[in-house]
Amino acid sequence: PGENETKVNLEELKTSVLYSGPVDPAEWVGLRKSYPLLVYLRNNLLMLAILAFEVTIYRHQEYYRCRNNLTAPVTKTIFHDITRAHLDDGLVNCVKYFINYFFYKFGLETCFLLSVNVIGQRMDFYAMIHAFWLIAVLYRRRRKAIAEIWPKYCCFLACIITFQYFLCIGIPPAPCKDYPWRSGNANFNSNIIKWLYFPDFIVRPNPVFLVYDFMLLLCASLQRQTFEDENKAAVRIIAGDNVEICMNLDAASFSQHNPVPDFIHCR
């Protein structure tokens, strides 16, 4: 580019994909020449093997239940004979219960921690959007109120991770056209572009951030399923309910309203 076409100095310009070397158009669509081919495809083959293994297990379980006239369990747990009544019945049963229903009881708090982790890891414009959403969800306070807004939060996470994925891909570098924020009239530098998470040929967006967003989306989707399970009577009987204790409850009379025995002061 000429002197008036860009404000990027020569050292930064050498790191640009457009000017650092020849551009292979096939790499933009995910194709890269590799040898040996098996090493290039091993991750894809491993993913196919895991999916085939999962389908085999589910098909075998379904066939076994149909053959023996068994009904599928209400909850997808490891220990089917452990219920809320076994939680206070010894340490072993307590561990089994939390293996089954840890996310059922503490999934919402886990999502909040993952949201804080996304904000701390990213520290950019999208981290600020995540922070606003976290404040909006926490402002609802009551669990039922949070459950009402949670599907919108999941939709936001799914849309924003898809949008950021296209930002990471960017425009094809083969036409050798740079982005508008790299023109001579734009008042953008590399730090602002990195903070805004704009696609760029010099400071490319960090795709690792999408991993943090994906983990948050995964847990948020599981929590949405948890909110739906809380409204099922069969699940509440087995796993217990998540009804909140009144915030105005007097601390002195707390033991009278708590259905769990007081093991510390029972003597």
PDB file of C-alpha atoms in Angstrom:
ATOM      1  CA  PRO A   1       0.000   0.000   0.000  1.00  0.00           C
ATOM      2  CA  GLY A   2       1.003   3.597  -0.572  1.00  0.00           C
ATOM      3  CA  GLU A   3       1.746   6.178   2.092  1.00  0.00           C
ATOM      4  CA  ASN A   4      -1.819   7.537   2.157  1.00  0.00           C
ATOM      5  CA  GLU A   5      -3.522   4.145   2.053  1.00  0.00           C
ATOM      6  CA  THR A   6      -2.654   2.940   5.534  1.00  0.00           C
ATOM      7  CA  LYS A   7      -1.309   4.139   8.882  1.00  0.00           C
ATOM      8  CA  VAL A   8       0.357   0.830   9.727  1.00  0.00           C
ATOM      9  CA  ASN A   9       4.106   0.973  10.168  1.00  0.00           C
ATOM     10  CA  LEU A  10       6.407  -1.266   8.163  1.00  0.00           C
ATOM     11  CA  GLU A  11       7.141  -3.724  10.993  1.00  0.00           C
ATOM     12  CA  GLU A  12       3.445  -4.429  11.566  1.00  0.00           C
ATOM     13  CA  LEU A  13       2.803  -4.613   7.847  1.00  0.00           C
ATOM     14  CA  LYS A  14       5.298  -7.465   7.510  1.00  0.00           C
ATOM     15  CA  THR A  15       3.180  -9.587   9.878  1.00  0.00           C
ATOM     16  CA  SER A  16       0.025  -9.128   7.790  1.00  0.00           C
ATOM     17  CA  VAL A  17      -1.305 -12.190   6.007  1.00  0.00           C
ATOM     18  CA  LEU A  18      -1.664 -10.121   2.830  1.00  0.00           C
ATOM     19  CA  TYR A  19       2.007  -9.132   2.633  1.00  0.00           C
ATOM     20  CA  SER A  20       3.986 -11.719   4.617  1.00  0.00           C
ATOM     21  CA  GLY A  21       3.916 -14.306   1.842  1.00  0.00           C
ATOM     22  CA  PRO A  22       1.883 -15.981  -0.890  1.00  0.00           C
ATOM     23  CA  VAL A  23      -1.789 -16.544  -0.031  1.00  0.00           C
ATOM     24  CA  ASP A  24      -3.374 -19.944  -0.611  1.00  0.00           C
ATOM     25  CA  PRO A  25      -7.127 -19.437  -1.244  1.00  0.00           C
ATOM     26  CA  ALA A  26      -7.895 -23.032  -0.211  1.00  0.00           C
ATOM     27  CA  GLU A  27      -6.860 -22.398   3.407  1.00  0.00           C
ATOM     28  CA  TRP A  28      -9.730 -19.923   3.896  1.00  0.00           C
ATOM     29  CA  VAL A  29     -12.259 -22.754   3.386  1.00  0.00           C
ATOM     30  CA  GLY A  30     -10.326 -25.116   5.669  1.00  0.00           C
ATOM     31  CA  LEU A  31      -8.278 -27.061   3.126  1.00  0.00           C
ATOM     32  CA  ARG A  32      -4.550 -27.379   3.618  1.00  0.00           C
ATOM     33  CA  LYS A  33      -2.071 -29.645   1.898  1.00  0.00           C
ATOM     34  CA  SER A  34      -0.676 -32.040   4.471  1.00  0.00           C
ATOM     35  CA  TYR A  35       1.461 -35.151   4.579  1.00  0.00           C
ATOM     36  CA  PRO A  36       0.806 -37.766   5.831  1.00  0.00           C
ATOM     37  CA  LEU A  37      -2.948 -37.456   5.383  1.00  0.00           C
ATOM     38  CA  LEU A  38      -3.788 -39.646   8.387  1.00  0.00           C
ATOM     39  CA  VAL A  39      -2.184 -37.167  10.798  1.00  0.00           C
ATOM     40  CA  TYR A  40      -4.271 -34.381   9.272  1.00  0.00           C
ATOM     41  CA  LEU A  41      -7.506 -36.361   9.639  1.00  0.00           C
ATOM     42  CA  ARG A  42      -6.894 -38.032  13.008  1.00  0.00           C
ATOM     43  CA  ASN A  43      -8.920 -35.511  15.007  1.00  0.00           C
ATOM     44  CA  ASN A  44     -11.883 -35.886  12.642  1.00  0.00           C
ATOM     45  CA  LEU A  45     -11.632 -39.674  12.805  1.00  0.00           C
ATOM     46  CA  LEU A  46     -11.414 -39.536  16.598  1.00  0.00           C
ATOM     47  CA  MET A  47     -14.586 -37.409  16.734  1.00  0.00           C
ATOM     48  CA  LEU A  48     -16.409 -39.883  14.474  1.00  0.00           C
ATOM     49  CA  ALA A  49     -15.282 -42.776  16.678  1.00  0.00           C
ATOM     50  CA  ILE A  50     -16.575 -41.033  19.830  1.00  0.00           C
ATOM     51  CA  LEU A  51     -19.943 -40.306  18.186  1.00  0.00           C
ATOM     52  CA  ALA A  52     -20.221 -43.911  16.966  1.00  0.00           C
ATOM     53  CA  PHE A  53     -19.397 -45.175  20.468  1.00  0.00           C
ATOM     54  CA  GLU A  54     -22.065 -42.917  21.996  1.00  0.00           C
ATOM     55  CA  VAL A  55     -24.734 -44.029  19.516  1.00  0.00           C
ATOM     56  CA  THR A  56     -23.829 -47.680  20.123  1.00  0.00           C
ATOM     57  CA  ILE A  57     -24.306 -47.300  23.890  1.00  0.00           C
ATOM     58  CA  TYR A  58     -27.676 -45.562  23.557  1.00  0.00           C
ATOM     59  CA  ARG A  59     -28.913 -48.125  21.023  1.00  0.00           C
ATOM     60  CA  HIS A  60     -27.800 -50.991  23.258  1.00  0.00           C
ATOM     61  CA  GLN A  61     -29.571 -49.495  26.285  1.00  0.00           C
ATOM     62  CA  GLU A  62     -32.772 -48.955  24.297  1.00  0.00           C
ATOM     63  CA  TYR A  63     -32.672 -52.517  22.930  1.00  0.00           C
ATOM     64  CA  TYR A  64     -32.001 -53.967  26.405  1.00  0.00           C
ATOM     65  CA  ARG A  65     -34.967 -52.099  27.934  1.00  0.00           C
ATOM     66  CA  CYS A  66     -37.315 -53.131  25.118  1.00  0.00           C
ATOM     67  CA  ARG A  67     -36.235 -56.770  25.391  1.00  0.00           C
ATOM     68  CA  ASN A  68     -36.696 -56.906  29.173  1.00  0.00           C
ATOM     69  CA  ASN A  69     -39.791 -54.655  29.332  1.00  0.00           C
ATOM     70  CA  LEU A  70     -37.963 -52.004  31.342  1.00  0.00           C
ATOM     71  CA  THR A  71     -38.814 -48.326  31.450  1.00  0.00           C
ATOM     72  CA  ALA A  72     -36.214 -45.640  31.004  1.00  0.00           C
ATOM     73  CA  PRO A  73     -35.248 -43.840  34.239  1.00  0.00           C
ATOM     74  CA  VAL A  74     -36.753 -40.428  34.858  1.00  0.00           C
ATOM     75  CA  THR A  75     -33.362 -38.790  35.288  1.00  0.00           C
ATOM     76  CA  LYS A  76     -30.198 -39.626  33.365  1.00  0.00           C
ATOM     77  CA  THR A  77     -28.019 -40.465  36.349  1.00  0.00           C
ATOM     78  CA  ILE A  78     -25.327 -42.979  37.273  1.00  0.00           C
ATOM     79  CA  PHE A  79     -26.786 -44.210  40.565  1.00  0.00           C
ATOM     80  CA  HIS A  80     -30.514 -44.729  39.930  1.00  0.00           C
ATOM     81  CA  ASP A  81     -31.303 -45.872  43.486  1.00  0.00           C
ATOM     82  CA  ILE A  82     -30.034 -42.652  45.108  1.00  0.00           C
ATOM     83  CA  THR A  83     -32.638 -39.992  45.911  1.00  0.00           C
ATOM     84  CA  ARG A  84     -32.866 -36.825  47.989  1.00  0.00           C
ATOM     85  CA  ALA A  85     -33.623 -38.946  51.050  1.00  0.00           C
ATOM     86  CA  HIS A  86     -30.149 -40.526  50.843  1.00  0.00           C
ATOM     87  CA  LEU A  87     -28.285 -37.202  50.900  1.00  0.00           C
ATOM     88  CA  ASP A  88     -27.971 -37.128  54.700  1.00  0.00           C
ATOM     89  CA  ASP A  89     -27.567 -40.890  55.034  1.00  0.00           C
ATOM     90  CA  GLY A  90     -23.810 -41.236  55.259  1.00  0.00           C
ATOM     91  CA  LEU A  91     -20.873 -39.791  53.340  1.00  0.00           C
ATOM     92  CA  VAL A  92     -20.908 -42.419  50.571  1.00  0.00           C
ATOM     93  CA  ASN A  93     -24.540 -41.753  49.693  1.00  0.00           C
ATOM     94  CA  CYS A  94     -23.879 -38.022  49.864  1.00  0.00           C
ATOM     95  CA  VAL A  95     -21.089 -38.374  47.274  1.00  0.00           C
ATOM     96  CA  LYS A  96     -23.330 -40.517  45.056  1.00  0.00           C
ATOM     97  CA  TYR A  97     -26.107 -37.944  45.275  1.00  0.00           C
ATOM     98  CA  PHE A  98     -23.857 -35.091  44.209  1.00  0.00           C
ATOM     99  CA  ILE A  99     -22.428 -37.191  41.368  1.00  0.00           C
ATOM    100  CA  ASN A 100     -25.996 -37.555  40.139  1.00  0.00           C
ATOM    101  CA  TYR A 101     -27.413 -34.122  40.881  1.00  0.00           C
ATOM    102  CA  PHE A 102     -24.561 -31.681  41.426  1.00  0.00           C
ATOM    103  CA  PHE A 103     -25.505 -29.622  38.376  1.00  0.00           C
ATOM    104  CA  TYR A 104     -29.183 -29.883  39.307  1.00  0.00           C
ATOM    105  CA  LYS A 105     -28.418 -28.197  42.637  1.00  0.00           C
ATOM    106  CA  PHE A 106     -25.508 -25.901  41.740  1.00  0.00           C
ATOM    107  CA  GLY A 107     -25.756 -25.504  37.977  1.00  0.00           C
ATOM    108  CA  LEU A 108     -26.869 -21.881  38.159  1.00  0.00           C
ATOM    109  CA  GLU A 109     -23.921 -20.930  40.355  1.00  0.00           C
ATOM    110  CA  THR A 110     -21.597 -22.806  37.981  1.00  0.00           C
ATOM    111  CA  CYS A 111     -22.923 -20.755  35.062  1.00  0.00           C
ATOM    112  CA  PHE A 112     -22.292 -17.547  36.993  1.00  0.00           C
ATOM    113  CA  LEU A 113     -18.703 -18.599  37.692  1.00  0.00           C
ATOM    114  CA  LEU A 114     -18.132 -19.489  34.038  1.00  0.00           C
ATOM    115  CA  SER A 115     -19.542 -16.126  33.005  1.00  0.00           C
ATOM    116  CA  VAL A 116     -17.082 -14.377  35.324  1.00  0.00           C
ATOM    117  CA  ASN A 117     -14.319 -16.557  33.853  1.00  0.00           C
ATOM    118  CA  VAL A 118     -15.264 -15.481  30.316  1.00  0.00           C
ATOM    119  CA  ILE A 119     -15.164 -11.833  31.372  1.00  0.00           C
ATOM    120  CA  GLY A 120     -11.779 -12.251  33.063  1.00  0.00           C
ATOM    121  CA  GLN A 121     -10.218 -14.187  30.193  1.00  0.00           C
ATOM    122  CA  ARG A 122     -11.446 -11.939  27.387  1.00  0.00           C
ATOM    123  CA  MET A 123     -11.311  -8.392  28.795  1.00  0.00           C
ATOM    124  CA  ASP A 124     -12.637  -6.938  25.537  1.00  0.00           C
ATOM    125  CA  PHE A 125     -15.842  -5.479  24.111  1.00  0.00           C
ATOM    126  CA  TYR A 126     -17.686  -8.805  24.232  1.00  0.00           C
ATOM    127  CA  ALA A 127     -16.608  -9.303  27.832  1.00  0.00           C
ATOM    128  CA  MET A 128     -18.413  -6.058  28.601  1.00  0.00           C
ATOM    129  CA  ILE A 129     -21.563  -7.421  26.916  1.00  0.00           C
ATOM    130  CA  HIS A 130     -21.262 -10.609  28.996  1.00  0.00           C
ATOM    131  CA  ALA A 131     -20.948  -8.452  32.111  1.00  0.00           C
ATOM    132  CA  PHE A 132     -24.144  -6.554  31.268  1.00  0.00           C
ATOM    133  CA  TRP A 133     -26.000  -9.824  30.770  1.00  0.00           C
ATOM    134  CA  LEU A 134     -24.673 -11.177  34.059  1.00  0.00           C
ATOM    135  CA  ILE A 135     -25.880  -8.056  35.864  1.00  0.00           C
ATOM    136  CA  ALA A 136     -29.289  -8.332  34.171  1.00  0.00           C
ATOM    137  CA  VAL A 137     -29.658 -11.973  35.227  1.00  0.00           C
ATOM    138  CA  LEU A 138     -28.495 -11.369  38.799  1.00  0.00           C
ATOM    139  CA  TYR A 139     -30.849  -8.411  39.071  1.00  0.00           C
ATOM    140  CA  ARG A 140     -33.802 -10.798  38.790  1.00  0.00           C
ATOM    141  CA  ARG A 141     -32.629 -12.403  42.089  1.00  0.00           C
ATOM    142  CA  ARG A 142     -35.409 -14.993  42.425  1.00  0.00           C
ATOM    143  CA  ARG A 143     -34.807 -18.368  40.815  1.00  0.00           C
ATOM    144  CA  LYS A 144     -38.198 -18.422  39.085  1.00  0.00           C
ATOM    145  CA  ALA A 145     -37.564 -14.986  37.609  1.00  0.00           C
ATOM    146  CA  ILE A 146     -34.135 -16.072  36.375  1.00  0.00           C
ATOM    147  CA  ALA A 147     -35.705 -19.173  34.798  1.00  0.00           C
ATOM    148  CA  GLU A 148     -38.027 -16.937  32.769  1.00  0.00           C
ATOM    149  CA  ILE A 149     -35.180 -14.918  31.240  1.00  0.00           C
ATOM    150  CA  TRP A 150     -32.775 -17.858  30.877  1.00  0.00           C
ATOM    151  CA  PRO A 151     -33.933 -18.993  27.374  1.00  0.00           C
ATOM    152  CA  LYS A 152     -33.182 -15.489  26.068  1.00  0.00           C
ATOM    153  CA  TYR A 153     -29.739 -15.680  27.670  1.00  0.00           C
ATOM    154  CA  CYS A 154     -29.068 -19.024  25.948  1.00  0.00           C
ATOM    155  CA  CYS A 155     -30.221 -17.553  22.631  1.00  0.00           C
ATOM    156  CA  PHE A 156     -27.865 -14.615  23.124  1.00  0.00           C
ATOM    157  CA  LEU A 157     -24.913 -16.936  23.804  1.00  0.00           C
ATOM    158  CA  ALA A 158     -25.668 -19.067  20.740  1.00  0.00           C
ATOM    159  CA  CYS A 159     -25.974 -16.006  18.478  1.00  0.00           C
ATOM    160  CA  ILE A 160     -22.886 -14.235  19.778  1.00  0.00           C
ATOM    161  CA  ILE A 161     -20.644 -17.299  19.472  1.00  0.00           C
ATOM    162  CA  THR A 162     -21.833 -17.802  15.871  1.00  0.00           C
ATOM    163  CA  PHE A 163     -21.190 -14.144  15.061  1.00  0.00           C
ATOM    164  CA  GLN A 164     -17.701 -14.288  16.582  1.00  0.00           C
ATOM    165  CA  TYR A 165     -16.957 -17.440  14.611  1.00  0.00           C
ATOM    166  CA  PHE A 166     -17.562 -15.542  11.358  1.00  0.00           C
ATOM    167  CA  LEU A 167     -15.418 -12.695  12.683  1.00  0.00           C
ATOM    168  CA  CYS A 168     -12.539 -15.127  13.229  1.00  0.00           C
ATOM    169  CA  ILE A 169     -12.896 -16.405   9.654  1.00  0.00           C
ATOM    170  CA  GLY A 170     -13.048 -12.900   8.170  1.00  0.00           C
ATOM    171  CA  ILE A 171     -13.028 -12.091   4.470  1.00  0.00           C
ATOM    172  CA  PRO A 172     -10.900 -14.140   2.053  1.00  0.00           C
ATOM    173  CA  PRO A 173      -7.349 -12.767   1.843  1.00  0.00           C
ATOM    174  CA  ALA A 174      -6.992 -13.819  -1.806  1.00  0.00           C
ATOM    175  CA  PRO A 175      -8.466 -10.553  -3.270  1.00  0.00           C
ATOM    176  CA  CYS A 176      -5.773  -8.633  -1.293  1.00  0.00           C
ATOM    177  CA  LYS A 177      -8.298  -6.142   0.056  1.00  0.00           C
ATOM    178  CA  ASP A 178      -7.664  -4.853   3.562  1.00  0.00           C
ATOM    179  CA  TYR A 179     -10.326  -3.914   6.102  1.00  0.00           C
ATOM    180  CA  PRO A 180     -11.684  -0.338   6.325  1.00  0.00           C
ATOM    181  CA  TRP A 181     -10.229   0.187   9.806  1.00  0.00           C
ATOM    182  CA  ARG A 182      -6.746  -0.219   8.312  1.00  0.00           C
ATOM    183  CA  SER A 183      -7.204   2.601   5.814  1.00  0.00           C
ATOM    184  CA  GLY A 184      -5.403   5.927   6.071  1.00  0.00           C
ATOM    185  CA  ASN A 185      -8.526   7.794   7.187  1.00  0.00           C
ATOM    186  CA  ALA A 186      -9.440   5.387  10.015  1.00  0.00           C
ATOM    187  CA  ASN A 187      -8.398   6.273  13.563  1.00  0.00           C
ATOM    188  CA  PHE A 188      -7.860   2.677  14.667  1.00  0.00           C
ATOM    189  CA  ASN A 189      -4.745   1.089  16.047  1.00  0.00           C
ATOM    190  CA  SER A 190      -3.964  -2.550  16.797  1.00  0.00           C
ATOM    191  CA  ASN A 191      -5.008  -2.326  20.454  1.00  0.00           C
ATOM    192  CA  ILE A 192      -8.466  -0.954  19.612  1.00  0.00           C
ATOM    193  CA  ILE A 193      -8.967  -3.596  16.918  1.00  0.00           C
ATOM    194  CA  LYS A 194      -7.960  -6.301  19.374  1.00  0.00           C
ATOM    195  CA  TRP A 195     -10.334  -4.941  22.051  1.00  0.00           C
ATOM    196  CA  LEU A 196     -13.252  -4.703  19.613  1.00  0.00           C
ATOM    197  CA  TYR A 197     -12.481  -8.215  18.348  1.00  0.00           C
ATOM    198  CA  PHE A 198     -12.567  -7.013  14.732  1.00  0.00           C
ATOM    199  CA  PRO A 199     -11.317  -9.289  11.949  1.00  0.00           C
ATOM    200  CA  ASP A 200      -7.895  -8.188  10.833  1.00  0.00           C
ATOM    201  CA  PHE A 201      -4.975  -9.533   8.818  1.00  0.00           C
ATOM    202  CA  ILE A 202      -2.369  -8.234  11.262  1.00  0.00           C
ATOM    203  CA  VAL A 203      -3.966  -8.668  14.713  1.00  0.00           C
ATOM    204  CA  ARG A 204      -6.176 -11.662  14.056  1.00  0.00           C
ATOM    205  CA  PRO A 205      -8.962 -12.414  16.585  1.00  0.00           C
ATOM    206  CA  ASN A 206      -7.975 -14.969  19.189  1.00  0.00           C
ATOM    207  CA  PRO A 207     -10.086 -18.101  18.488  1.00  0.00           C
ATOM    208  CA  VAL A 208      -9.368 -19.474  21.977  1.00  0.00           C
ATOM    209  CA  PHE A 209     -11.957 -17.019  23.304  1.00  0.00           C
ATOM    210  CA  LEU A 210     -14.618 -19.052  21.521  1.00  0.00           C
ATOM    211  CA  VAL A 211     -13.722 -22.031  23.711  1.00  0.00           C
ATOM    212  CA  TYR A 212     -14.616 -20.069  26.849  1.00  0.00           C
ATOM    213  CA  ASP A 213     -17.863 -18.915  25.246  1.00  0.00           C
ATOM    214  CA  PHE A 214     -18.678 -22.455  24.174  1.00  0.00           C
ATOM    215  CA  MET A 215     -18.199 -23.829  27.702  1.00  0.00           C
ATOM    216  CA  LEU A 216     -20.520 -21.119  29.012  1.00  0.00           C
ATOM    217  CA  LEU A 217     -23.088 -21.942  26.314  1.00  0.00           C
ATOM    218  CA  LEU A 218     -22.853 -25.654  27.141  1.00  0.00           C
ATOM    219  CA  CYS A 219     -23.485 -25.109  30.855  1.00  0.00           C
ATOM    220  CA  ALA A 220     -26.213 -22.551  30.156  1.00  0.00           C
ATOM    221  CA  SER A 221     -27.982 -25.091  27.928  1.00  0.00           C
ATOM    222  CA  LEU A 222     -27.735 -27.718  30.664  1.00  0.00           C
ATOM    223  CA  GLN A 223     -29.108 -25.207  33.158  1.00  0.00           C
ATOM    224  CA  ARG A 224     -32.040 -24.502  30.851  1.00  0.00           C
ATOM    225  CA  GLN A 225     -32.800 -28.234  30.895  1.00  0.00           C
ATOM    226  CA  THR A 226     -32.512 -28.125  34.686  1.00  0.00           C
ATOM    227  CA  PHE A 227     -35.092 -25.351  34.873  1.00  0.00           C
ATOM    228  CA  GLU A 228     -37.446 -27.512  32.818  1.00  0.00           C
ATOM    229  CA  ASP A 229     -36.793 -30.549  35.049  1.00  0.00           C
ATOM    230  CA  GLU A 230     -37.628 -28.529  38.166  1.00  0.00           C
ATOM    231  CA  ASN A 231     -41.216 -28.283  36.925  1.00  0.00           C
ATOM    232  CA  LYS A 232     -41.570 -32.072  36.678  1.00  0.00           C
ATOM    233  CA  ALA A 233     -43.053 -33.736  39.742  1.00  0.00           C
ATOM    234  CA  ALA A 234     -41.191 -37.014  39.153  1.00  0.00           C
ATOM    235  CA  VAL A 235     -37.821 -35.237  39.136  1.00  0.00           C
ATOM    236  CA  ARG A 236     -38.648 -33.224  42.258  1.00  0.00           C
ATOM    237  CA  ILE A 237     -39.558 -36.408  44.142  1.00  0.00           C
ATOM    238  CA  ILE A 238     -36.264 -38.110  43.269  1.00  0.00           C
ATOM    239  CA  ALA A 239     -33.785 -35.211  43.236  1.00  0.00           C
ATOM    240  CA  GLY A 240     -35.556 -32.818  45.595  1.00  0.00           C
ATOM    241  CA  ASP A 241     -36.910 -29.376  44.864  1.00  0.00           C
ATOM    242  CA  ASN A 242     -34.959 -26.159  44.437  1.00  0.00           C
ATOM    243  CA  VAL A 243     -37.494 -23.948  46.172  1.00  0.00           C
ATOM    244  CA  GLU A 244     -35.874 -20.940  47.809  1.00  0.00           C
ATOM    245  CA  ILE A 245     -36.165 -20.317  51.540  1.00  0.00           C
ATOM    246  CA  CYS A 246     -37.831 -16.982  52.227  1.00  0.00           C
ATOM    247  CA  MET A 247     -35.272 -14.149  52.461  1.00  0.00           C
ATOM    248  CA  ASN A 248     -37.244 -12.560  55.321  1.00  0.00           C
ATOM    249  CA  LEU A 249     -37.031 -15.658  57.490  1.00  0.00           C
ATOM    250  CA  ASP A 250     -35.905 -14.994  61.043  1.00  0.00           C
ATOM    251  CA  ALA A 251     -32.512 -16.539  61.732  1.00  0.00           C
ATOM    252  CA  ALA A 252     -33.553 -17.629  65.230  1.00  0.00           C
ATOM    253  CA  SER A 253     -36.432 -19.723  63.892  1.00  0.00           C
ATOM    254  CA  PHE A 254     -34.545 -21.080  60.895  1.00  0.00           C
ATOM    255  CA  SER A 255     -34.270 -24.620  62.312  1.00  0.00           C
ATOM    256  CA  GLN A 256     -38.064 -24.809  62.608  1.00  0.00           C
ATOM    257  CA  HIS A 257     -38.517 -24.296  58.857  1.00  0.00           C
ATOM    258  CA  ASN A 258     -35.522 -26.343  57.694  1.00  0.00           C
ATOM    259  CA  PRO A 259     -36.629 -29.933  56.893  1.00  0.00           C
ATOM    260  CA  VAL A 260     -33.054 -31.275  57.182  1.00  0.00           C
ATOM    261  CA  PRO A 261     -32.064 -32.456  60.698  1.00  0.00           C
ATOM    262  CA  ASP A 262     -29.560 -30.339  62.596  1.00  0.00           C
ATOM    263  CA  PHE A 263     -26.606 -32.721  63.079  1.00  0.00           C
ATOM    264  CA  ILE A 264     -24.421 -30.127  64.823  1.00  0.00           C
ATOM    265  CA  HIS A 265     -26.738 -28.970  67.609  1.00  0.00           C
ATOM    266  CA  CYS A 266     -28.901 -32.086  67.864  1.00  0.00           C
ATOM    267  CA  ARG A 267     -27.378 -32.971  71.259  1.00  0.00           C
TER     268      ARG A 267
END
